[in-house]
Amino acid sequence: MASILGDLPSFDPHNFSQHRPSDPSNPSRMVPTTYRPTHNRTLPPPDQVITTEVKNILIRSFYQRAEEKLRPKRPATDHLAAEHVNKHFRAASSSSSTQGL
Amino acid sequence: MSVWNYAVTAQKPTCVTHSCVGNFTSPQELNLIVAKSTRIEIHLLSPQGLQTILDVPLYGRIATLELFRPHGEAQDFLFVATERYKFCVLQWDYESSELITRAMGDVSDRIGRPTDNGQIGIIDPDCRLIGLHLYDGLFKVIPFDNKGQLKEAFNIRLEELQVLDIKFLYGCTKPTIAVLYQDNKDARHVKTYEVSLKDKDFVEGPWSQNNLDNGADLLIPVPSPLCGVLIIGEETIVYCSANAFKAIPIRPSITKAYGRVDLDGSRYLLGDHSGLIHLLVITHEKEKVTGLKIELLGETSIASSISYLDNAVVFVGSSYGDSQLIKLNLQPDATGSYVEILEKYVNLGPIVDFCVVDLERQGQGQVVTCSGAYKDGSLRIVRNGIGINEQASVELQGIKGMWSLKSSIDEAFDTFLVVSFISETRILAMNIEDELEETEIEGFLSQVQTLFCHDAVYNQLVQVTSNSVRLVSSTTRELRNKWDAPAGFAVNVATANASQVLLATGGGHLVYLEIGDGTLTEVKHVLLEYEVSCLDINPIGDNPNYSQLAAVGMWTDISVRIFVLPDLTLITKEQLGGEIIPRSVLLCAFEGISYLLCALGDGHLLNFQLDTSSGKLRDRKKVSLGTQPITLRTFSSKSATHVFAASDRPAVIYSNNKKLLYSNVNLKEVSHMCPFNSAAFPDSLAIAREGELTIGTIDDIQKLHIRTIPIGEHARRICHQEQTRTFAICCLRNQPSAEESEMHFVRLLDAQSFEFLSTYPLDAFEYGCSILSCSFTDDKNVYYCVGTAYVLPEENEPTKGRILVFIVEEGRLQLITEKETKGAVYSLNAFNGKLLAAINQKIQLYKWMLRDDGTRELQSECGHHGHILALYVQTRGDFIVVGDLMKSISLLIYKHEEGAIEERARDYNANWMAAVEILDDDIYLGADNCFNLFTVKKNNDGATDEERARMEVVGEYHIGEFVNRFRHGSLVMRLPDSEIGQIPTVIFGTVSGMIGVIASLPQEQYAFLEKLQTSLRKVIKGVGGLSHEQWRIIQQREKNCGSEELLGWRSD
């Protein structure tokens, strides 16, 4: 019967081929150099500083429902759809301010 | 006052919490990435094994770590999220070998209850989104756009509140998660959801599975083509997908970690709570799952992560024991195990307790920790010193001296090792098979003791014996010239360099010879008034082959003298004082400064700065290295010169910032040492000790040296008793088969050998909580006191415990008396010749009373109520500092006249304490369970009682580690003449295996370091764009606690 551990994946046959097991009773300590970056690419591109959408889940669902209601009534052209977006934004600001109160 | 405190790391965190494998550093290279608390280590897989590339400190505690491959990228990116809700995506830039940040952000929400089961961070296998579960009832989505850029994150309501695990499923047209959760009747189910990125909501998923194993805790997503998910329970393993369901029973176990073996996901490694590794196989036919099989492979450390690397080699990361590199063999060995352990990587965590001792009484502290958990429990002896990595050794008795020689002066490597004995000299050399074998140098005398040997100019070798100096060709090995000592004047001591020989014969004759091409010329001879005890002409000037100066140590007048060569003109005579003769002198230069080192016969070492032109000696310093005569030798390691001081306490002398420093070598006794840099053993030392010749390399200077004493059970408390040279520990053993799953013991260990000497088993359900070595008023004996608690399953808090008092007699623990208590004895302290115990919410003082029959008992004297749980207690004089479970630190005072304990002051913050220590009369140090350190100050000058009763927080610092114990002490040798010895330090140990030091600095020094830290913040950037300033802040306040991580300084 073939071993259950047969055909274990090999990505590079050389890996570990010359590994000399050290004395297992004498644990080795890997002491690598410590990385201390001084370059300025530790900061991501400005558009990749991610934040969470501030809109509350409930309010988001209100809009989505409102959007769904509006849509079948006026199968809109691209131009009109853009208008809707504008309306949403106004509604968004007003409702979030009422939330705040 | 110890207001100005500075925290330093002596040992970085060692416990492995996460690991993953991928092509991170280049498309062709396979990397293992390991997370250790606040650090990431990047390793490279190579033919030789794992190569560590970099240790990356992160300004946050790592909560999740994932490698992923965005569309269109040739190599993997690393996603890291921290416990404080920051995340970053890191990429390795192959060109510059730098980590660059592709994206970062803050994923915290202002409201939300943090999850109980830890944070979950997962990445869709098709890289459409990152999913995060950070707060109950919320699933956060960070979508990728089609260019692999991250977009604004949003939250989705997740109905399931008690989530155990979430994973993305493979092979779904829409990103789909499987959620393992527990309902309000404690039943466990799995549900799937599709994530609709457009609607920012969940859509009911393809399948769900109710009523799983009650212990189901882990989901493993299975890749295409099989897809689906494995649900790992404690008694069953289930495979589940939209159209298949397979289950197998397993031996009851809690799976802690898994690692996928095959890319198609047909085999997995599962690691359980007892360290057993199983192979789980999904059998399938034509992409249909037909069944599951599970097979026990063997035992490893208890795994916290498992990463299959390559060619049957697996990394087992552990936070309870040493992490391991294992190989899975095709066939089981004699014990039935398929697992072969290739390598172990030291892990000190969790450090539950430790003590600082000076076992060898050499003025240098060693830390003995209770490390690891369950079967991986151990004691670790951590000391600052230099380890020798033994490469080869042979048994050789009676070595009197050793020198290495080259076969030609220009050779890079040494060929010969000359070993001298009392009446013979043997020459060893490396043969073709890299073995050391005996050879001959014909021109050398082999039937006598050699006093000195050296390589000489013109491919010559020089040997000095008691009768002659012999000059030998290193190529023909034949004698070219010799100088004979006058009859009746035997050579006593000799030294040489490549072109000079200096020797002294009986009667105080000092003879100076110069070496030419086949010539040996006696240049000068002087008669001194006393016998010479030691001499040296090590070149420290510009010419490496010629010394302008000679140092000579004298008998009788106990002096050291400096002569100018070649005329042997005396220019300096320094009286050493005392009656101990100098045994070894050495001229050496460190960092451009010349020194004269002079070792005495009693293990003391004097060092002087030497003015090479005038020969003047100044800045005399004396240190004690050992108790036996010292022999000094220079050697180089990593292109720096060091001096090896061989004695009963061998040490290495080196220079740092133009100061001489001493570091112990972790060998018991070394009689002789010489550098031996052979091709087979480059940069090695030959060391003669205890009847053995050892060849080894030397560790990095100033590294902690760790020795492991595996005990196979979980040690929780440790205490050292100097008088009996023993340690006592409280420990527990898990026995899964027995009726009671845990057994607790008090064990006595020999302080030298760490062998168990004696064991006292505690009662059923009785836990050892505290241990103390102390003595009492009117009783000269020393005792071990152990505080216990009866932890009964039906009780919320223990209501019963004991204080056991033991004496050590003939290496055994003898119970002298016991006292029942009304709760858990969390802490014991010696206090004014009495015993102070913290018992649940109470502090209780006991007197040591003599009964009429001559036996002893503990008698309650007084107490103090008013704590939630008094967990940690420290005392100083009549003051008692209590660290409470949730009421921070309070200060009590014992009033002798009234025989009462009263509260004097408290910190009114609601800190949940993890450890306390007293820094000085007025400043107390605390660690809380939010990974903070803080100091509070007693207010002596308050105008009102109320003000004086309030302690002021004077220092705060986010250490980012859970501290379990503080102890006063130092890991470095405290030299009486150095100002460092005066800085009070406290050592701490943490759950992740970190050992740190808190040093109380003078204000000016603190101010300097703080300024330096502020400046360094501008130069050294936080990896992933994380801010150092924010990381170290607690509640927007940071006072009087600096950190070393930017400074990179060490506690010396």
XYZ file of N, CA and C in Angstrom, chain B residues 719-724 726 728 748 771-786 804-809 813-817 830 835 848-850 854-858:
138
model
N 10.631 29.503 42.881
C 11.264 30.228 43.970
C 12.623 29.584 44.228
N 13.605 30.393 44.550
C 14.960 29.890 44.793
C 15.291 30.027 46.268
N 15.957 29.012 46.817
C 16.408 29.088 48.209
C 17.916 28.909 48.219
N 18.597 30.005 48.509
C 20.045 29.996 48.401
C 20.677 29.048 49.415
N 20.144 29.059 50.625
C 20.771 28.291 51.708
C 20.809 26.806 51.401
N 19.756 26.289 50.789
C 19.711 24.847 50.517
C 20.094 24.532 49.077
N 18.506 25.068 46.326
C 17.394 24.391 45.655
C 16.449 25.418 45.033
N 12.152 25.561 44.296
C 10.875 24.867 44.477
C 9.911 25.424 43.442
N 10.714 19.961 44.454
C 11.988 20.528 44.873
C 13.049 20.122 43.854
N 4.436 30.797 45.983
C 5.518 30.096 46.670
C 6.542 31.118 47.120
N 7.162 30.839 48.279
C 8.060 31.816 48.883
C 9.106 31.079 49.699
N 10.331 31.592 49.666
C 11.358 31.106 50.580
C 11.559 32.193 51.622
N 11.461 31.855 52.903
C 11.587 32.905 53.921
C 12.022 32.300 55.243
N 12.343 33.182 56.175
C 12.580 32.745 57.539
C 11.764 33.647 58.453
N 11.619 33.241 59.688
C 10.748 33.968 60.612
C 11.543 34.483 61.798
N 10.960 35.409 62.512
C 11.546 35.939 63.737
C 11.782 34.790 64.727
N 12.897 34.814 65.389
C 13.246 33.829 66.418
C 13.341 32.404 65.888
N 13.707 32.253 64.648
C 13.841 30.905 64.094
C 14.864 31.010 62.976
N 15.976 30.282 63.120
C 17.052 30.472 62.141
C 16.865 29.638 60.884
N 15.855 28.763 60.873
C 15.622 27.925 59.688
C 15.065 28.746 58.524
N 15.315 28.253 57.316
C 14.620 28.829 56.161
C 13.571 27.837 55.693
N 12.465 28.378 55.272
C 11.332 27.540 54.879
C 10.875 27.878 53.471
N 10.236 26.922 52.868
C 9.434 27.202 51.672
C 7.976 27.276 52.112
N 7.304 28.366 51.789
C 5.873 28.475 52.074
C 5.126 28.404 50.746
N 4.083 27.606 50.721
C 3.296 27.437 49.495
C 1.846 27.797 49.796
N 1.098 26.006 53.211
C 1.934 24.876 53.623
C 3.336 25.395 53.886
N 3.897 24.996 55.013
C 5.260 25.428 55.334
C 6.162 24.192 55.313
N 7.168 24.236 54.442
C 8.080 23.107 54.284
C 9.479 23.505 54.725
N 10.229 22.523 55.171
C 11.658 22.728 55.373
C 12.377 21.691 54.503
N 13.554 22.070 54.031
C 14.318 21.132 53.211
C 15.291 20.398 54.113
N 15.105 19.097 54.204
C 16.003 18.271 55.016
C 16.552 17.157 54.155
N 11.506 17.629 50.861
C 10.552 18.596 51.379
C 9.845 17.974 52.582
N 9.984 18.576 53.751
C 9.280 18.079 54.938
C 8.222 19.103 55.314
N 6.986 18.664 55.402
C 5.914 19.576 55.786
C 6.017 19.840 57.281
N 6.170 21.099 57.663
C 6.301 21.464 59.073
C 4.924 21.771 59.653
N 4.185 22.589 58.925
C 2.847 22.913 59.410
C 1.993 23.354 58.231
N 7.427 37.582 52.627
C 8.075 37.661 53.928
C 7.927 39.104 54.399
N 4.606 36.277 58.031
C 4.183 35.871 56.697
C 2.948 36.666 56.302
N 4.625 33.613 63.374
C 5.198 32.261 63.465
C 5.324 31.940 64.942
N 4.470 31.062 65.447
C 4.385 30.839 66.884
C 4.947 29.475 67.264
N 5.573 29.458 68.434
C 6.089 28.211 68.984
C 5.019 27.648 69.918
N 6.716 22.486 71.349
C 7.915 22.754 70.553
C 7.666 22.820 69.066
N 6.446 22.489 68.621
C 6.169 22.594 67.201
C 5.759 24.032 66.874
N 5.713 24.291 65.563
C 5.436 25.658 65.120
C 4.078 25.736 64.452
N 3.493 26.924 64.497
C 2.261 27.121 63.739
C 2.152 28.570 63.282
N 1.337 28.778 62.263
C 1.041 30.117 61.785
C -0.194 30.612 62.514
